[in-house]
Short mmCIF file of C-alpha atoms and ligand atoms in Angstrom, two decimals:
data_model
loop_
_atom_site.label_atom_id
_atom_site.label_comp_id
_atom_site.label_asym_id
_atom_site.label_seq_id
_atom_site.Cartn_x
_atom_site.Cartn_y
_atom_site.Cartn_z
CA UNK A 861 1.81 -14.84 -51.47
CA UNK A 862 1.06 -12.86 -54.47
CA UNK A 863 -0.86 -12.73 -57.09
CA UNK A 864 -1.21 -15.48 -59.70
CA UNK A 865 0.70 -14.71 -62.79
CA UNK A 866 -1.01 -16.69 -65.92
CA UNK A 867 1.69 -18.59 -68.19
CA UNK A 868 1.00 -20.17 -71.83
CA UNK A 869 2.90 -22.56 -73.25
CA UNK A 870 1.96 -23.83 -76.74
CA UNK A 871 3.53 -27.71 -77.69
CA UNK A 872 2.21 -28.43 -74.39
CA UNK A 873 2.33 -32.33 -75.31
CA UNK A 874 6.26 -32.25 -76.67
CA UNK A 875 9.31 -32.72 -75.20
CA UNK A 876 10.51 -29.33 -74.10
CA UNK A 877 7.42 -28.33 -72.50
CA UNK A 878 7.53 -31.74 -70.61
CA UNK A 879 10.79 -30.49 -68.71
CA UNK A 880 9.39 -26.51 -68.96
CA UNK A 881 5.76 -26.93 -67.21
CA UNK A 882 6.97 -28.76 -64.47
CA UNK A 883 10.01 -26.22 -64.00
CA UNK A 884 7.34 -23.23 -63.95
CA UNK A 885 5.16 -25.17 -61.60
CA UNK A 886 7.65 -25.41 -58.91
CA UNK A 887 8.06 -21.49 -59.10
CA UNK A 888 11.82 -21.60 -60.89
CA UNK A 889 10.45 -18.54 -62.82
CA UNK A 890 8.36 -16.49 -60.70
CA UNK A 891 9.94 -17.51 -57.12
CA UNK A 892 8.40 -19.93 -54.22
CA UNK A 893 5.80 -16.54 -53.84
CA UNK A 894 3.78 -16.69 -57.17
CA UNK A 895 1.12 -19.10 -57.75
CA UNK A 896 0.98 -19.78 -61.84
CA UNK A 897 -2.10 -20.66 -63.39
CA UNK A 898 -0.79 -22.94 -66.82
CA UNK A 899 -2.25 -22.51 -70.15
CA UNK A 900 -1.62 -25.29 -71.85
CA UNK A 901 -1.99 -25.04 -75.63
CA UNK A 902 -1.13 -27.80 -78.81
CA UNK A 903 -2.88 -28.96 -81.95
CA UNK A 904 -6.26 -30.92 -81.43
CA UNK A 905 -4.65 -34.27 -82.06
CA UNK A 906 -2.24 -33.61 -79.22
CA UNK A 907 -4.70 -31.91 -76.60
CA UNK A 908 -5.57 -35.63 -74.95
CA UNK A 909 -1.94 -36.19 -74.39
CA UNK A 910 -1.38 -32.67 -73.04
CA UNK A 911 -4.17 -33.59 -70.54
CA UNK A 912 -1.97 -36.47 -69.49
CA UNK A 913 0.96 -33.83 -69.21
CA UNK A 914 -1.45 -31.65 -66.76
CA UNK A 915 -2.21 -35.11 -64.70
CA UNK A 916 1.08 -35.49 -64.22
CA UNK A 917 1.50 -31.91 -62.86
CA UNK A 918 -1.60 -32.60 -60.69
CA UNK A 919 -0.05 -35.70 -59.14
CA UNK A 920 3.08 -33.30 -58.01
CA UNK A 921 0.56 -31.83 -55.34
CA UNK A 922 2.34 -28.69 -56.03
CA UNK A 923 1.61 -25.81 -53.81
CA UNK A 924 2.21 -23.10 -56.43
CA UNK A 925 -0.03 -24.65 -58.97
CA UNK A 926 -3.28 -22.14 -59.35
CA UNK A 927 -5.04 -24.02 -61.83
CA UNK A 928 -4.40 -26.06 -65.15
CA UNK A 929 -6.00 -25.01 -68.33
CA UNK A 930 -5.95 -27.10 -71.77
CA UNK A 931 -6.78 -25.93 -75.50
CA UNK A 932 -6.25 -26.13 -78.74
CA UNK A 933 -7.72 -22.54 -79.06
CA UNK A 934 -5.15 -19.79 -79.48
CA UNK A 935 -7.74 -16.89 -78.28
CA UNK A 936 -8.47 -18.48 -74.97
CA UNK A 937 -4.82 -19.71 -74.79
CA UNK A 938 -3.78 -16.18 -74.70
CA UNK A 939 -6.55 -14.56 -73.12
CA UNK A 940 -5.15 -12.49 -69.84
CA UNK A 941 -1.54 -14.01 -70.35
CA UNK A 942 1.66 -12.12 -68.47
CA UNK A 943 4.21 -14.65 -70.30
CA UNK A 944 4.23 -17.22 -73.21
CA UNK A 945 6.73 -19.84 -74.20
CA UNK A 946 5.74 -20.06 -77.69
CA UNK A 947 7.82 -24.00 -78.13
CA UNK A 948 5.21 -25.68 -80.44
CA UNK A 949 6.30 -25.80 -83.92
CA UNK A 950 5.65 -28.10 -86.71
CA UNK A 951 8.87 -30.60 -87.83
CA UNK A 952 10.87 -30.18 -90.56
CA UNK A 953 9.26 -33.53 -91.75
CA UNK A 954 10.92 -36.13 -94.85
CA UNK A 955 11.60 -34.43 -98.29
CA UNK A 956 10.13 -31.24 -96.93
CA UNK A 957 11.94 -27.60 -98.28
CA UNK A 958 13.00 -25.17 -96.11
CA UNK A 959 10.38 -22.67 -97.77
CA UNK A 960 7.85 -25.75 -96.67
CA UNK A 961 9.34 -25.29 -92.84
CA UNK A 962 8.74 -21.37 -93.02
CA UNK A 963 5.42 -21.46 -94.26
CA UNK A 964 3.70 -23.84 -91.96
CA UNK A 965 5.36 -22.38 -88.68
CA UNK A 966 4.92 -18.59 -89.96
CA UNK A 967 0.96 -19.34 -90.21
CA UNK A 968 1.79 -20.69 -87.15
CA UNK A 969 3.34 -17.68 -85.08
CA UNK A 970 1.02 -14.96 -87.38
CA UNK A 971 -1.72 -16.73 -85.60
CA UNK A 972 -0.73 -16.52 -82.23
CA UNK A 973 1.20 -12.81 -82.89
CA UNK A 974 -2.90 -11.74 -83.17
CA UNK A 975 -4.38 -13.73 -80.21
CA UNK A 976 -1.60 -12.30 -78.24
CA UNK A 977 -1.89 -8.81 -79.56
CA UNK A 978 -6.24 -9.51 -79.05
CA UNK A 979 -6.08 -11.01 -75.63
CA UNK A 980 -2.33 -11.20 -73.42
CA UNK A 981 -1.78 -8.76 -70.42
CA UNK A 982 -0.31 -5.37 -70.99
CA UNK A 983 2.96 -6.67 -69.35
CA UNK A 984 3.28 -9.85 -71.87
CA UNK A 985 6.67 -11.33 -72.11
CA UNK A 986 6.79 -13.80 -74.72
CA UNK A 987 9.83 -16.54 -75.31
CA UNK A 988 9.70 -18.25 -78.68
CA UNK A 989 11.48 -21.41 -78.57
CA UNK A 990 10.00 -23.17 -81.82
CA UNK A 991 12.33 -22.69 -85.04
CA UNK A 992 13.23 -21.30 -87.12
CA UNK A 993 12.93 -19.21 -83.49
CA UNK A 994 14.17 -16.05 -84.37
CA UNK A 995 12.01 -15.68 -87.35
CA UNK A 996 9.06 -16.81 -85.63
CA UNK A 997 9.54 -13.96 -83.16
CA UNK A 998 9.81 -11.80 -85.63
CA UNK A 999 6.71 -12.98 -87.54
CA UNK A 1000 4.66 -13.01 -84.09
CA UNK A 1001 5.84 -9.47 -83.22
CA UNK A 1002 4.46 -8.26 -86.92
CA UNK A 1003 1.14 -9.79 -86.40
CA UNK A 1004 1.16 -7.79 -82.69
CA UNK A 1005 0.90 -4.02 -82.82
CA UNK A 1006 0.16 -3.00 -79.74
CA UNK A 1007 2.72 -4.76 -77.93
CA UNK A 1008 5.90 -3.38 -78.22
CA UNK A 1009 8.87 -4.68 -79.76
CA UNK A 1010 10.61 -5.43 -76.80
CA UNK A 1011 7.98 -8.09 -75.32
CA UNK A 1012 8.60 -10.53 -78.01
CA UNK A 1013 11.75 -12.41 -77.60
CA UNK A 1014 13.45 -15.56 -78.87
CA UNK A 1015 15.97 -18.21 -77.49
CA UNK A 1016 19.19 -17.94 -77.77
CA UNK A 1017 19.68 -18.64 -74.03
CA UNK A 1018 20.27 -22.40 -74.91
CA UNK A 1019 23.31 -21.44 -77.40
CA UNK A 1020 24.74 -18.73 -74.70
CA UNK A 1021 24.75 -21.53 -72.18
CA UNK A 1022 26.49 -24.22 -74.23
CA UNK A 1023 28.83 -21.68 -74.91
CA UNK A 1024 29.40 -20.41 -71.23
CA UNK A 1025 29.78 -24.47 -70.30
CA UNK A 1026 32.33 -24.95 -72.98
CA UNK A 1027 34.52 -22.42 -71.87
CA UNK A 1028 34.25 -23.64 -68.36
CA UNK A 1029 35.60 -26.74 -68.98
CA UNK A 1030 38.54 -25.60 -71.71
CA UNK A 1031 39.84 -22.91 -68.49
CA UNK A 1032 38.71 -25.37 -65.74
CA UNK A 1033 37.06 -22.49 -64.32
CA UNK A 1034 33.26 -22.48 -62.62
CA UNK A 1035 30.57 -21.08 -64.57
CA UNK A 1036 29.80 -19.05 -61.89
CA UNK A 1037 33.24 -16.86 -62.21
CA UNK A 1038 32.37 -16.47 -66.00
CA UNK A 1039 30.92 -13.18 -67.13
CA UNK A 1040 30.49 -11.64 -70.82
CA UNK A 1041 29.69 -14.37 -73.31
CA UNK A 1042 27.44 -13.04 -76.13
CA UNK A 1043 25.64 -15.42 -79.28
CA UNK A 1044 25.34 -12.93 -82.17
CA UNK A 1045 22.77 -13.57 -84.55
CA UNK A 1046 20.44 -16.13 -85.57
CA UNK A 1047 20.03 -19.36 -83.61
CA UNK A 1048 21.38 -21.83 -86.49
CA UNK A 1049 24.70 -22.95 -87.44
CA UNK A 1050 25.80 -19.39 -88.37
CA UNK A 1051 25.49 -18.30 -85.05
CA UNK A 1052 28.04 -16.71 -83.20
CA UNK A 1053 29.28 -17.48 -80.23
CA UNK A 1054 31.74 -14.65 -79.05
CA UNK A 1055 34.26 -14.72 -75.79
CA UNK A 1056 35.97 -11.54 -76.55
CA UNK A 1057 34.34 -9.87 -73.29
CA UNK A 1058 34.51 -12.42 -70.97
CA UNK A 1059 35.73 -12.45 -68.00
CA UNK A 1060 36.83 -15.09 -65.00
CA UNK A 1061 36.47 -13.46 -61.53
CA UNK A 1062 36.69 -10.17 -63.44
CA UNK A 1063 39.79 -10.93 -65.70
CA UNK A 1064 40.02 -11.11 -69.10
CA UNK A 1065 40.16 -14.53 -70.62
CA UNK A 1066 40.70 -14.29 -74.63
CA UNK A 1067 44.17 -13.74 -75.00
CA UNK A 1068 45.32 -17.15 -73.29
CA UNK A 1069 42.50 -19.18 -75.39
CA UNK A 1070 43.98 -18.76 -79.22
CA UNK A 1071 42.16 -17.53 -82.43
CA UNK A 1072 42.63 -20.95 -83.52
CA UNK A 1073 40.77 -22.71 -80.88
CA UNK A 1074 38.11 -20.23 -80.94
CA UNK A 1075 37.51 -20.51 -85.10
CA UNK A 1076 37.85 -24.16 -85.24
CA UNK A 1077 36.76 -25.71 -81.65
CA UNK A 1078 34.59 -23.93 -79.90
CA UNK A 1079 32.70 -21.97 -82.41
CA UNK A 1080 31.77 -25.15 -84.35
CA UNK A 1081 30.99 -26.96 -80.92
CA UNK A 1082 28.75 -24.45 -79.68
CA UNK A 1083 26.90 -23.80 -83.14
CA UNK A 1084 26.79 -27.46 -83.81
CA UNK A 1085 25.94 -28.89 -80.38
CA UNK A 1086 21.98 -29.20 -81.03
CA UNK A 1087 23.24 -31.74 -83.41
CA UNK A 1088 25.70 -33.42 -81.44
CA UNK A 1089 22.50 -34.20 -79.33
CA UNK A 1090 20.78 -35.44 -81.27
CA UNK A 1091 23.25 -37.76 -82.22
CA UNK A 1092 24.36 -39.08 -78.97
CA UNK A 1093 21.21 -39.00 -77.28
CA UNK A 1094 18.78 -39.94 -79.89
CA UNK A 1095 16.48 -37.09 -79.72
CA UNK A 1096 17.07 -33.40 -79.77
CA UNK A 1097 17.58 -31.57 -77.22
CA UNK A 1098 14.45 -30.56 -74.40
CA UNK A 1099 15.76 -30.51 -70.74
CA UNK A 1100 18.70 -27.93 -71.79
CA UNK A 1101 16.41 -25.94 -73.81
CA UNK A 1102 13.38 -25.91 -70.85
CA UNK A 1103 16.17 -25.05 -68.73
CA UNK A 1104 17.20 -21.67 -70.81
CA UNK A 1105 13.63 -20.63 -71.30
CA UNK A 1106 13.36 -20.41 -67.70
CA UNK A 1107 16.56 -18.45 -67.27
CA UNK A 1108 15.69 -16.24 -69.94
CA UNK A 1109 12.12 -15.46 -68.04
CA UNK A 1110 13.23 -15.39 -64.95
CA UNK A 1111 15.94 -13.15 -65.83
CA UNK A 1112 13.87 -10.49 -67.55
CA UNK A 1113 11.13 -10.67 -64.78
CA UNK A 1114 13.94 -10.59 -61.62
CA UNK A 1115 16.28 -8.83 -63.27
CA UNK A 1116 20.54 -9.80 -64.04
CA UNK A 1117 23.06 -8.94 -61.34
CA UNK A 1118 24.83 -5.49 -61.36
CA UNK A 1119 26.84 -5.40 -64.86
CA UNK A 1120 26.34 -8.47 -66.01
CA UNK A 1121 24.70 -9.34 -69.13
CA UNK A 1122 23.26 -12.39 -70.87
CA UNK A 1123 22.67 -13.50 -74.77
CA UNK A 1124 18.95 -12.53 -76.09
CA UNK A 1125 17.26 -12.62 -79.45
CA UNK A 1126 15.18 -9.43 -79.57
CA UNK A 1127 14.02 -7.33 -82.14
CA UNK A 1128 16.96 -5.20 -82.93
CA UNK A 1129 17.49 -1.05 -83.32
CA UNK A 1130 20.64 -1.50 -85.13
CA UNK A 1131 22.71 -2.31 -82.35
CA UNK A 1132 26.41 -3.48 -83.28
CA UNK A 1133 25.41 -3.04 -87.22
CA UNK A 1134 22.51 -5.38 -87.38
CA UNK A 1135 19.28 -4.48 -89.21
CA UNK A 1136 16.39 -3.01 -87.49
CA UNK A 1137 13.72 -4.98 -86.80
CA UNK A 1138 15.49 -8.41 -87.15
CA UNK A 1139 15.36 -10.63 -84.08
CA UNK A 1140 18.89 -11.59 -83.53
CA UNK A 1141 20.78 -12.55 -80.58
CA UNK A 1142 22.42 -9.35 -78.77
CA UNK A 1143 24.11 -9.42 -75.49
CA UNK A 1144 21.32 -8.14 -72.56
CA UNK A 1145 20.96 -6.60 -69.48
CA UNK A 1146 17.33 -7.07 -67.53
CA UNK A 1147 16.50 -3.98 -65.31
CA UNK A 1148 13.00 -3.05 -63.93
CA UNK A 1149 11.31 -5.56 -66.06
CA UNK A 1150 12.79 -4.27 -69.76
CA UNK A 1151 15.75 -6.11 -72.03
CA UNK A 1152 18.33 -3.25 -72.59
CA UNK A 1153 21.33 -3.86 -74.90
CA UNK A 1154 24.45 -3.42 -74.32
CA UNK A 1155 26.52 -0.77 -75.70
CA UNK A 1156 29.69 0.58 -76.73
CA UNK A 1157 31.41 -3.08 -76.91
CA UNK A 1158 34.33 -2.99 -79.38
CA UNK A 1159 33.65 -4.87 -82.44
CA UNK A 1160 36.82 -6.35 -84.83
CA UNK A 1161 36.89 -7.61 -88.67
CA UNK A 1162 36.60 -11.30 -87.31
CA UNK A 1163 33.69 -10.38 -85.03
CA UNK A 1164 32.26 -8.21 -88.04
CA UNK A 1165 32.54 -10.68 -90.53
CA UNK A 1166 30.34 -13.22 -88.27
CA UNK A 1167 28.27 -10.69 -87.21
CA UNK A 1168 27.39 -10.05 -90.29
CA UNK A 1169 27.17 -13.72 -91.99
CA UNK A 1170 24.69 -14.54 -89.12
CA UNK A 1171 22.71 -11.43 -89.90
CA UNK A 1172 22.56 -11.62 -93.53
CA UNK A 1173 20.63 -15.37 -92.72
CA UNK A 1174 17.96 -13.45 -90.79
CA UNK A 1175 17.34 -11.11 -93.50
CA UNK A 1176 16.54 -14.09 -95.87
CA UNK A 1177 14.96 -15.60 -93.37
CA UNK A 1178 12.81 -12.56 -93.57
CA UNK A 1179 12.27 -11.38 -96.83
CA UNK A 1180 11.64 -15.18 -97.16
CA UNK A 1181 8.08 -15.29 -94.91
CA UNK A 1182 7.28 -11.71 -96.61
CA UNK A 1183 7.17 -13.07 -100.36
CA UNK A 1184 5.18 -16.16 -98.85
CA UNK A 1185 2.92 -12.93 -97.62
CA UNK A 1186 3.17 -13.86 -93.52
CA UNK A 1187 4.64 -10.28 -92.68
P1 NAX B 1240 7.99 -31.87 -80.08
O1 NAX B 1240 7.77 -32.29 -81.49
O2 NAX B 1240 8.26 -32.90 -79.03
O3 NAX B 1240 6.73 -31.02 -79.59
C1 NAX B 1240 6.16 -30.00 -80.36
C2 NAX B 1240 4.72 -29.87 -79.94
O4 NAX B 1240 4.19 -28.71 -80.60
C3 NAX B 1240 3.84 -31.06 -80.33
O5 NAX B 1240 3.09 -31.48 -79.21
C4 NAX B 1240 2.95 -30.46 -81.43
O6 NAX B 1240 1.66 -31.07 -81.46
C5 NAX B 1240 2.89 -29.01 -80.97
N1 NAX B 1240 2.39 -28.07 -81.98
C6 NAX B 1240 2.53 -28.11 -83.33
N2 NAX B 1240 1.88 -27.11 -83.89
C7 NAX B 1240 1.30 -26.39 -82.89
C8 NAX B 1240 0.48 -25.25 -82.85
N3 NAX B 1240 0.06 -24.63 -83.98
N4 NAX B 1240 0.06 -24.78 -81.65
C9 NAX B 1240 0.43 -25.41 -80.52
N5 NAX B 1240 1.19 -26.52 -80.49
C10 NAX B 1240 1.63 -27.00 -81.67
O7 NAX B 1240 9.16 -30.79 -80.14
P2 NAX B 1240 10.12 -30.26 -78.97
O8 NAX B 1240 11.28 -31.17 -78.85
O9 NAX B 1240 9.31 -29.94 -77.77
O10 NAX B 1240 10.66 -28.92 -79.67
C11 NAX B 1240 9.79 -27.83 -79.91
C12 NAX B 1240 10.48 -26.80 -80.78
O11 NAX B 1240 11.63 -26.28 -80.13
C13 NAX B 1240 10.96 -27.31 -82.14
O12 NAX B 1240 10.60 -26.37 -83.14
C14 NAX B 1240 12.47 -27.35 -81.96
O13 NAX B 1240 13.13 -27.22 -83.20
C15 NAX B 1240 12.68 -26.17 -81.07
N6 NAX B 1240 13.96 -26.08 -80.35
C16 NAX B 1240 14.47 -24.84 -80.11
C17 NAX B 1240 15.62 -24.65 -79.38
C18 NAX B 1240 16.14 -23.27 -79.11
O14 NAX B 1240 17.20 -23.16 -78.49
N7 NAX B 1240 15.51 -22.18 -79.55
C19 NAX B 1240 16.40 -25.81 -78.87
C20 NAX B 1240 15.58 -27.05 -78.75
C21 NAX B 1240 14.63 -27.29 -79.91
O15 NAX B 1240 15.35 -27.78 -80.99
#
């Protein structure tokens, strides 16, 4: 076997990272190889039932299990850490503004953005899954220096899969034969889910599926399906979104098949018109260990216009947290 790779995850008592730690501790990211010593960080209130969640991870007798850490101290959570699913957020709770929202996560994600950029391995790969998520990530990646831009990440793996299942089932068609689906932009209802790429079994797919269907079906389903969730279930979605997290690590650490890409929110170079240093979604390959985007796709008026509708959210998003003075 190899070495132990150290993960953090932070909400360790919620409901994602109740599906996400016990993925990770059967080796779905790193392989049946790598032991993974767990880091499990939340807010002092929640650190007895986290201890319950690391019980319950004991009781799996899993072999790949190094050891089980719990805190409710950032520095220590970070301390020597080669990935981080940054899930824990605070709710949007009753009668609170959005400004409310960005303030108390932003302190949030400035906080950890330094114990990262203090203590994490030089090869840290961090996933934020807490919203708003991409402007977390962005916030975290301001507070963190050293570590370059491309480390700090957030999902839009969730939103690339709904859309990827949607169009299965419209062209009867296996995921599996499906190739080229990109989410553009933030992960909110302005995202962007775009099939003009994909392929089935290497074949184009757009031109039988209608403009129509795409504005008013499956865009709206896609962008609108954390909702639907919560509707029909109950509760919002946490298996599904554990489930993406892993892709999206495992992905970046083992790389994505040949040509092939996948949907990532990364801090962007002005790829495809977007503004520097936003984290929006952009479609990814993983080779050696690195996101690259990529380039040279075509872009239209009706992919433009979303594009840029998604994109113009981030940048209030941002210039939101910097006159509450988190960036
Ligand atoms: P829960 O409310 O079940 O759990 C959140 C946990 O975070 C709690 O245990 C809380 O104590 C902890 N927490 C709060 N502040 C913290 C801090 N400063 N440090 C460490 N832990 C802290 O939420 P859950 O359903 O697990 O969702 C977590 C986040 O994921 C939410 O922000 C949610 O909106 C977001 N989501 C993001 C998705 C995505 O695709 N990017 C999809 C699913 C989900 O909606």
């Amino acid at each position: 076997s190899t070495a132990p790779v150290t993960v953090t995850v932070t909400g360790a008592a919620g409901k994602i990272a109740y599906s996400l730690l016990f993925r990770l501790a059967s080796g779905l990211v790193y392989g049946p190889d790598t032991p993974v010593r767990l880091r499990l960080l939340d807010i002092p209130s929640a650190v007895t039932a986290a201890e319950g969640v690391a019980m319950e991870i004991e009781d799996c007798a899993l072999p790949l299990v190094d050891s089980i850490e719990i805190t409710d101290d950032a520095t220590a959570a970070f301390d020597g850490a080669n990935a981080a699913f940054l899930v824990g957020a605070m709710p949007r709770g009753k009668g609170m503004e959005r400004s409310d929202l960005l303030s108390a996560n932003g302190a949030i994600f400035r906080d950890q953005g330094r114990s990262i950029n203090a203590g994490a391995a030089d090869d840290i790969r961090v996933v934020v899954v807490g919203n708003p998520a991409n402007t977390n990530a962005y916030i975290a990646h301001r507070h963190a220096p050293d570590v370059p831009a491309g480390r700090f990440t957030a999902l839009m793996r969730l939103d690339h899969n709904r859309a990827l299942s949607q169009l299965a089932t419209r062209l009867g068609a296996p995921v599996a034969e499906l190739d080229g689906v990109v989410v553009w932009g933030n992960h909110s209802a302005t995202q962007f889910p775009d099939v003009s790429y994909t392929t089935r079994a290497g074949e184009p797919v757009t031109a039988g599926l209608g403009r129509d269907w795409l504005a008013d079906t499956f865009i709206p389903r896609v962008a609108n399906r954390g909702s639907e969730i919560i509707a029909v279930r109950g509760s919002s979605s946490a298996a599904s979104a554990a489930g993406a997290a892993v892709d999206q690590m495992r992905d970046w650490v083992h790389g994505t098949p040949g040509e092939s890409w996948t949907t990532v929110a990364l801090p962007s170079d002005g790829q495809y018109g977007t503004v520097p240093g936003v984290v929006t979604g952009l479609p990814c390959r993983s080779h050696g260990g690195e996101w690259e985007v990529v380039e040279g796709l075509e872009i239209d008026d009706f992919q433009r216009a979303r594009i840029d509708a998604s994109v113009a959210e981030l940048i209030s998003e941002r210039d939101a947290v910097h006159a509450l003075g988190l960036t």
